[in-house]
Amino acid sequence: MGKAKSEKKETVKTDKPKSDIKKDANIIDENKKESIIEEKISVVEEIIKKNVLHTPTAVKCGDSIGNRGLLYGINSLDQFDPTVYGLSPKFCLTDFTDLKELLEGLQIDNESEAKIEDDQSNTISEDKDKLMGIGLDCCVTKIRDSDLLLVQTTDFFYPLVDDPYLMGKITCANVLSDLYALGVTICDNMLMLLGICSAFSETERKTVVKLIIKGFRDQAKLAGTRINGGQTIVNPWMTIGGTATTVCKPTEIINPNQAVVGDVLVLTKPLGVQVAVNAYRWLYNPERSARLKLVVTEDDVRLAYYRACDMMARLNRPAARLMHKYNAHGATDVTGFGILGHANNLANIQANPVSFVIHNLPIINKMSVVSKACGNAFGLLTGTSSETSGGLLIIMQREQATLFCKEFEKIEGCPAWIVGVVEKGDRTARIIEKPRIITVPAKEVSGKLW
């Protein structure tokens, strides 16, 4: 990771209200954006001091990863050292949220979204300019008096890793995935959404926010897009997210409802991210760590965590490009509702009376063992375990899928898998009773993630 800048930047004093500062940020030169961010932080500083809810209990902060120079993702191990940035050696970003509450919330939201979609189905069908609604997380709207389409998506969540820079990269990749699932490969603009934790100290606030923004910005640059605008608030917990927007021609979008009997389902990232992230945190809880080490070693958990971070930080853009080349019939990204939840959402919108049947579950090595030891509490083996910045689940003809997987592995250095088939049915998805667990990677190579 690059070293933090030591120069003290001059902060321009202003009497402008926050709303004016935000408007100025949209037209300011790129080189002045960090000064604007510092100014916005100072504006809310007094509010934060008056509304501190608690001082988080510090726990040991373990390894994080991130070779920032690689084209895609992260493929080498290093450590996030908080002291390099003037933070406490015990600083952990994940202390400012609760992963258990996040997982439970995502499971509840899956049911809530289905109800919302049912309630609004009539409204959506009557809106001729809205081509896609709630179900797939992306909104596609026809632009008035033109043949162009406006494609928008938004997402936010809580920190999953302790490295703020890496968390920024993961967040950006996650936001962009909904565009990529539609085959859209060019994003015209992004907004960044930040809920700054009110429990941060002044040093933590200024340092962590800058690193998150830098990670988000670097990932956006890697994706060939830019950040113009956003929203910053004070929040009891740290939240990070964004919005992605593009204007494109209809030919740039792959309609997600074209599945036909005989097609197959391809997955471009392994499952098990949430299990790996939680298992890693358990290493620093004596009671849970002792139970965890009954089934896996500490090295197993750390390696799984590194792999999860690598996958979360990878853009789904290469897969989106290949979707066009190999004539995909539709796709969705696999995130909060797990592979089965998102497969079911995708099946529900199909034009033909089909169903998706999942036979294979590619899972990060050792995470199926951890999940079984927990009584499948995560839902990993039943396809309901939430993922963050997961892969694309793509519908395509079997012959095309084979070629897709070969080229994808050549480009990414990691495989994609045929995980299911399309059958005649009632627009639902299911996993067979005893799915085949595909260990990822298939073979361990010393010193390498994949």
Short mmCIF file of C-alpha atoms in Angstrom, two decimals, residues 111-409:
data_model
loop_
_atom_site.label_atom_id
_atom_site.label_comp_id
_atom_site.label_asym_id
_atom_site.label_seq_id
_atom_site.Cartn_x
_atom_site.Cartn_y
_atom_site.Cartn_z
CA GLU A 111 -38.31 -11.27 1.87
CA SER A 112 -39.09 -7.55 2.08
CA GLU A 113 -37.90 -6.91 -1.45
CA ALA A 114 -40.08 -9.70 -2.84
CA LYS A 115 -43.11 -8.14 -1.15
CA ILE A 116 -42.24 -4.66 -2.43
CA GLU A 117 -41.83 -6.01 -5.95
CA ASP A 118 -45.22 -7.74 -5.79
CA ASP A 119 -46.87 -4.60 -4.44
CA GLN A 120 -45.43 -2.44 -7.21
CA SER A 121 -45.72 -4.88 -10.11
CA ASN A 122 -48.79 -3.16 -11.55
CA THR A 123 -47.16 0.26 -11.35
CA ILE A 124 -44.02 -0.95 -13.09
CA SER A 125 -45.91 -2.70 -15.88
CA GLU A 126 -47.90 0.45 -16.62
CA ASP A 127 -44.78 2.64 -16.83
CA LYS A 128 -43.74 2.27 -20.46
CA ASP A 129 -40.54 4.29 -19.99
CA LYS A 130 -39.28 2.08 -17.14
CA LEU A 131 -37.82 -1.07 -18.69
CA MET A 132 -36.60 -2.67 -15.48
CA GLY A 133 -37.64 -2.29 -11.87
CA ILE A 134 -36.81 -3.41 -8.36
CA GLY A 135 -36.02 -7.11 -8.80
CA LEU A 136 -32.53 -6.92 -10.28
CA ASP A 137 -31.24 -3.82 -8.45
CA CYS A 138 -30.78 -1.82 -11.67
CA CYS A 139 -33.18 0.71 -13.14
CA VAL A 140 -33.30 1.11 -16.92
CA THR A 141 -35.30 4.09 -18.16
CA LYS A 142 -35.85 5.37 -21.68
CA ILE A 143 -34.66 8.96 -22.13
CA ARG A 144 -37.32 11.28 -23.53
CA ASP A 145 -37.18 12.12 -27.24
CA SER A 146 -34.22 9.85 -27.92
CA ASP A 147 -33.24 6.24 -28.53
CA LEU A 148 -30.93 6.22 -25.51
CA LEU A 149 -31.38 4.55 -22.13
CA LEU A 150 -30.50 5.74 -18.64
CA VAL A 151 -29.13 2.91 -16.49
CA GLN A 152 -28.70 3.50 -12.76
CA THR A 153 -27.88 1.47 -9.69
CA THR A 154 -27.07 2.19 -6.06
CA ASP A 155 -25.80 0.15 -3.14
CA PHE A 156 -24.23 0.57 0.28
CA PHE A 157 -23.21 -1.58 3.22
CA TYR A 158 -20.99 -1.80 6.29
CA PRO A 159 -17.21 -2.39 6.38
CA LEU A 160 -16.23 -6.04 6.02
CA VAL A 161 -12.44 -5.63 6.14
CA ASP A 162 -10.14 -3.55 8.33
CA ASP A 163 -8.13 -1.95 5.54
CA PRO A 164 -9.98 1.30 4.64
CA TYR A 165 -8.31 1.57 1.23
CA LEU A 166 -9.27 -1.99 0.31
CA MET A 167 -12.79 -1.38 1.63
CA GLY A 168 -13.09 1.56 -0.76
CA LYS A 169 -12.07 -0.65 -3.69
CA ILE A 170 -14.52 -3.37 -2.70
CA THR A 171 -17.36 -0.87 -2.36
CA CYS A 172 -16.77 0.58 -5.81
CA ALA A 173 -16.56 -2.88 -7.40
CA ASN A 174 -19.78 -3.90 -5.67
CA VAL A 175 -21.69 -0.83 -6.86
CA LEU A 176 -20.59 -1.34 -10.47
CA SER A 177 -21.58 -5.02 -10.56
CA ASP A 178 -25.25 -4.34 -11.25
CA LEU A 179 -24.31 -2.47 -14.43
CA TYR A 180 -22.01 -5.29 -15.49
CA ALA A 181 -24.78 -7.83 -14.93
CA LEU A 182 -26.73 -6.06 -17.69
CA GLY A 183 -23.75 -6.30 -20.01
CA VAL A 184 -23.03 -2.58 -19.60
CA THR A 185 -19.25 -2.17 -19.70
CA ILE A 186 -18.97 1.64 -19.60
CA CYS A 187 -20.03 3.67 -16.57
CA ASP A 188 -20.33 7.40 -17.24
CA ASN A 189 -20.33 8.62 -13.65
CA MET A 190 -20.34 7.52 -10.03
CA LEU A 191 -21.44 9.17 -6.80
CA MET A 192 -19.97 8.15 -3.46
CA LEU A 193 -22.13 7.75 -0.34
CA LEU A 194 -20.44 7.93 3.06
CA GLY A 195 -21.88 7.59 6.54
CA ILE A 196 -19.01 8.65 8.79
CA CYS A 197 -19.13 6.88 12.14
CA SER A 198 -19.77 9.30 14.99
CA ALA A 199 -17.54 7.19 17.25
CA PHE A 200 -14.40 7.97 15.22
CA SER A 201 -11.74 10.09 16.86
CA GLU A 202 -10.63 13.15 14.90
CA THR A 203 -7.53 11.32 13.63
CA GLU A 204 -9.50 8.22 12.71
CA ARG A 205 -12.13 10.25 10.92
CA LYS A 206 -9.77 12.23 8.75
CA THR A 207 -7.41 9.33 8.03
CA VAL A 208 -9.93 6.55 7.42
CA VAL A 209 -12.26 8.63 5.25
CA LYS A 210 -9.37 9.72 3.02
CA LEU A 211 -8.21 6.12 2.56
CA ILE A 212 -11.70 4.86 1.75
CA ILE A 213 -12.20 7.64 -0.79
CA LYS A 214 -8.81 6.92 -2.35
CA GLY A 215 -9.63 3.21 -2.69
CA PHE A 216 -13.03 3.98 -4.21
CA ARG A 217 -11.51 6.53 -6.60
CA ASP A 218 -8.67 4.22 -7.69
CA GLN A 219 -11.12 1.41 -8.40
CA ALA A 220 -13.36 3.77 -10.36
CA LYS A 221 -10.35 4.80 -12.44
CA LEU A 222 -9.54 1.14 -13.03
CA ALA A 223 -13.11 0.68 -14.26
CA GLY A 224 -12.71 3.58 -16.69
CA THR A 225 -15.12 5.87 -14.90
CA ARG A 226 -14.99 8.88 -12.57
CA ILE A 227 -16.58 10.23 -9.41
CA ASN A 228 -18.45 13.52 -9.67
CA GLY A 229 -20.45 14.19 -6.54
CA GLY A 230 -21.82 12.27 -3.60
CA GLN A 231 -23.23 12.61 -0.10
CA THR A 232 -21.56 12.56 3.32
CA ILE A 233 -23.43 12.28 6.62
CA VAL A 234 -22.70 11.48 10.26
CA ASN A 235 -23.95 8.04 11.23
CA PRO A 236 -23.86 5.83 14.36
CA TRP A 237 -22.15 3.13 12.25
CA MET A 238 -19.76 3.39 9.33
CA THR A 239 -21.58 2.89 6.02
CA ILE A 240 -20.07 3.03 2.55
CA GLY A 241 -21.72 2.96 -0.86
CA GLY A 242 -22.31 4.69 -4.13
CA THR A 243 -24.36 5.18 -7.25
CA ALA A 244 -23.37 4.27 -10.80
CA THR A 245 -24.96 5.83 -13.89
CA THR A 246 -24.57 5.36 -17.61
CA VAL A 247 -26.36 6.51 -20.75
CA CYS A 248 -26.21 3.93 -23.50
CA LYS A 249 -27.82 2.47 -26.60
CA PRO A 250 -30.22 -0.49 -26.26
CA THR A 251 -27.65 -2.68 -28.04
CA GLU A 252 -25.23 -2.15 -25.14
CA ILE A 253 -27.60 -3.91 -22.75
CA ILE A 254 -28.17 -7.65 -22.55
CA ASN A 255 -31.80 -8.22 -21.65
CA PRO A 256 -31.82 -10.55 -18.63
CA ASN A 257 -35.03 -12.43 -19.54
CA GLN A 258 -33.99 -14.50 -22.57
CA ALA A 259 -33.30 -17.93 -21.01
CA VAL A 260 -34.42 -20.98 -23.00
CA VAL A 261 -34.62 -24.65 -22.09
CA GLY A 262 -31.19 -26.24 -22.51
CA ASP A 263 -29.20 -23.16 -21.47
CA VAL A 264 -26.73 -23.39 -18.59
CA LEU A 265 -25.78 -21.11 -15.70
CA VAL A 266 -22.21 -19.86 -15.33
CA LEU A 267 -20.74 -18.39 -12.11
CA THR A 268 -17.65 -16.17 -12.28
CA LYS A 269 -16.58 -15.97 -8.61
CA PRO A 270 -16.54 -18.61 -5.86
CA LEU A 271 -18.95 -18.49 -2.94
CA GLY A 272 -18.09 -18.24 0.75
CA VAL A 273 -16.98 -14.62 1.18
CA GLN A 274 -19.14 -13.92 4.25
CA VAL A 275 -18.08 -17.18 5.89
CA ALA A 276 -14.40 -16.33 5.32
CA VAL A 277 -14.78 -12.79 6.67
CA ASN A 278 -16.57 -13.96 9.80
CA ALA A 279 -14.18 -16.86 10.40
CA TYR A 280 -11.28 -14.43 10.20
CA ARG A 281 -12.84 -12.22 12.88
CA TRP A 282 -13.39 -15.25 15.09
CA LEU A 283 -9.62 -15.81 15.23
CA TYR A 284 -9.51 -12.92 17.72
CA ASN A 285 -12.32 -14.24 19.89
CA PRO A 286 -10.76 -16.89 22.20
CA GLU A 287 -13.91 -18.97 22.60
CA ARG A 288 -14.88 -18.96 18.93
CA SER A 289 -11.28 -19.39 17.82
CA ALA A 290 -10.91 -22.56 19.90
CA ARG A 291 -14.05 -24.04 18.33
CA LEU A 292 -12.99 -22.95 14.85
CA LYS A 293 -9.59 -24.63 15.16
CA LEU A 294 -11.28 -27.97 15.76
CA VAL A 295 -12.11 -28.13 12.04
CA VAL A 296 -9.59 -25.83 10.28
CA THR A 297 -6.20 -24.29 10.98
CA GLU A 298 -5.51 -20.60 11.51
CA ASP A 299 -3.59 -20.58 8.22
CA ASP A 300 -6.62 -22.05 6.45
CA VAL A 301 -8.79 -19.20 7.73
CA ARG A 302 -6.29 -16.48 6.88
CA LEU A 303 -5.82 -17.80 3.36
CA ALA A 304 -9.58 -18.00 2.84
CA TYR A 305 -9.89 -14.40 4.05
CA TYR A 306 -7.20 -13.23 1.61
CA ARG A 307 -9.01 -15.02 -1.20
CA ALA A 308 -12.32 -13.48 -0.21
CA CYS A 309 -10.74 -10.01 -0.25
CA ASP A 310 -9.22 -10.67 -3.66
CA MET A 311 -12.55 -11.72 -5.12
CA MET A 312 -14.47 -8.83 -3.59
CA ALA A 313 -12.01 -6.33 -5.05
CA ARG A 314 -12.21 -7.76 -8.57
CA LEU A 315 -14.34 -5.98 -11.13
CA ASN A 316 -16.93 -8.00 -13.04
CA ARG A 317 -16.18 -5.92 -16.13
CA PRO A 318 -14.23 -8.65 -18.02
CA ALA A 319 -17.19 -11.01 -17.58
CA ALA A 320 -19.58 -8.32 -18.86
CA ARG A 321 -17.49 -7.90 -22.00
CA LEU A 322 -17.45 -11.64 -22.64
CA MET A 323 -21.22 -11.81 -22.19
CA HIS A 324 -21.56 -9.92 -25.47
CA LYS A 325 -18.99 -12.05 -27.27
CA TYR A 326 -20.65 -15.31 -26.27
CA ASN A 327 -24.27 -14.20 -26.66
CA ALA A 328 -25.44 -14.39 -23.06
CA HIS A 329 -29.19 -14.66 -22.49
CA GLY A 330 -29.14 -12.70 -19.24
CA ALA A 331 -27.33 -12.37 -15.92
CA THR A 332 -27.44 -11.13 -12.35
CA ASP A 333 -24.74 -10.48 -9.78
CA VAL A 334 -24.61 -12.67 -6.69
CA THR A 335 -24.62 -10.52 -3.55
CA GLY A 336 -26.81 -10.15 -0.46
CA PHE A 337 -29.41 -12.83 -1.21
CA GLY A 338 -26.95 -15.60 -2.03
CA ILE A 339 -26.75 -17.56 -5.26
CA LEU A 340 -30.19 -19.13 -4.81
CA GLY A 341 -31.92 -15.86 -3.97
CA HIS A 342 -30.50 -14.06 -6.98
CA ALA A 343 -31.10 -17.05 -9.25
CA ASN A 344 -34.72 -17.03 -8.14
CA ASN A 345 -35.04 -13.29 -8.86
CA LEU A 346 -33.57 -13.86 -12.32
CA ALA A 347 -35.83 -16.84 -13.03
CA ASN A 348 -38.87 -14.84 -11.96
CA ILE A 349 -38.49 -12.31 -14.81
CA GLN A 350 -37.91 -14.78 -17.66
CA ALA A 351 -40.07 -14.43 -20.77
CA ASN A 352 -40.26 -18.20 -21.23
CA PRO A 353 -41.72 -20.64 -18.66
CA VAL A 354 -38.40 -21.96 -17.36
CA SER A 355 -36.74 -22.81 -14.05
CA PHE A 356 -33.11 -22.82 -12.95
CA VAL A 357 -31.61 -25.89 -11.32
CA ILE A 358 -28.24 -25.48 -9.59
CA HIS A 359 -26.08 -28.61 -9.35
CA ASN A 360 -22.65 -27.23 -8.40
CA LEU A 361 -21.46 -24.84 -5.68
CA PRO A 362 -17.90 -23.50 -6.14
CA ILE A 363 -16.74 -22.54 -2.63
CA ILE A 364 -13.54 -21.01 -1.29
CA ASN A 365 -11.39 -23.80 0.14
CA LYS A 366 -12.26 -24.88 3.71
CA MET A 367 -15.31 -22.62 3.96
CA SER A 368 -17.77 -25.45 3.39
CA VAL A 369 -16.13 -27.20 6.37
CA VAL A 370 -16.58 -24.09 8.52
CA SER A 371 -20.18 -23.73 7.39
CA LYS A 372 -20.98 -27.36 8.25
CA ALA A 373 -19.36 -26.96 11.67
CA CYS A 374 -21.72 -24.04 12.29
CA GLY A 375 -24.74 -26.13 11.37
CA ASN A 376 -24.94 -24.31 8.03
CA ALA A 377 -25.88 -21.16 9.96
CA PHE A 378 -24.64 -19.05 7.06
CA GLY A 379 -26.75 -20.90 4.50
CA LEU A 380 -23.68 -21.49 2.34
CA LEU A 381 -24.59 -25.06 1.38
CA THR A 382 -28.20 -24.13 0.67
CA GLY A 383 -27.32 -21.15 -1.51
CA THR A 384 -28.62 -18.44 0.81
CA SER A 385 -25.34 -17.18 2.25
CA SER A 386 -24.91 -13.51 1.39
CA GLU A 387 -21.94 -12.49 -0.75
CA THR A 388 -20.32 -9.08 -1.16
CA SER A 389 -19.16 -7.99 -4.63
CA GLY A 390 -19.84 -11.53 -5.81
CA GLY A 391 -19.56 -12.91 -9.31
CA LEU A 392 -22.01 -12.81 -12.19
CA LEU A 393 -24.50 -15.65 -12.65
CA ILE A 394 -24.86 -15.79 -16.44
CA ILE A 395 -27.33 -17.62 -18.69
CA MET A 396 -25.97 -18.89 -22.01
CA GLN A 397 -25.95 -21.82 -24.41
CA ARG A 398 -23.80 -24.73 -23.23
CA GLU A 399 -21.37 -24.56 -26.16
CA GLN A 400 -20.90 -20.82 -25.68
CA ALA A 401 -20.51 -21.31 -21.92
CA THR A 402 -17.59 -23.68 -22.40
CA LEU A 403 -15.80 -21.15 -24.59
CA PHE A 404 -16.68 -18.35 -22.16
CA CYS A 405 -15.12 -20.21 -19.23
CA LYS A 406 -11.90 -20.91 -21.14
CA GLU A 407 -11.41 -17.31 -22.19
CA PHE A 408 -12.44 -15.97 -18.80
CA GLU A 409 -9.79 -18.03 -17.01
#
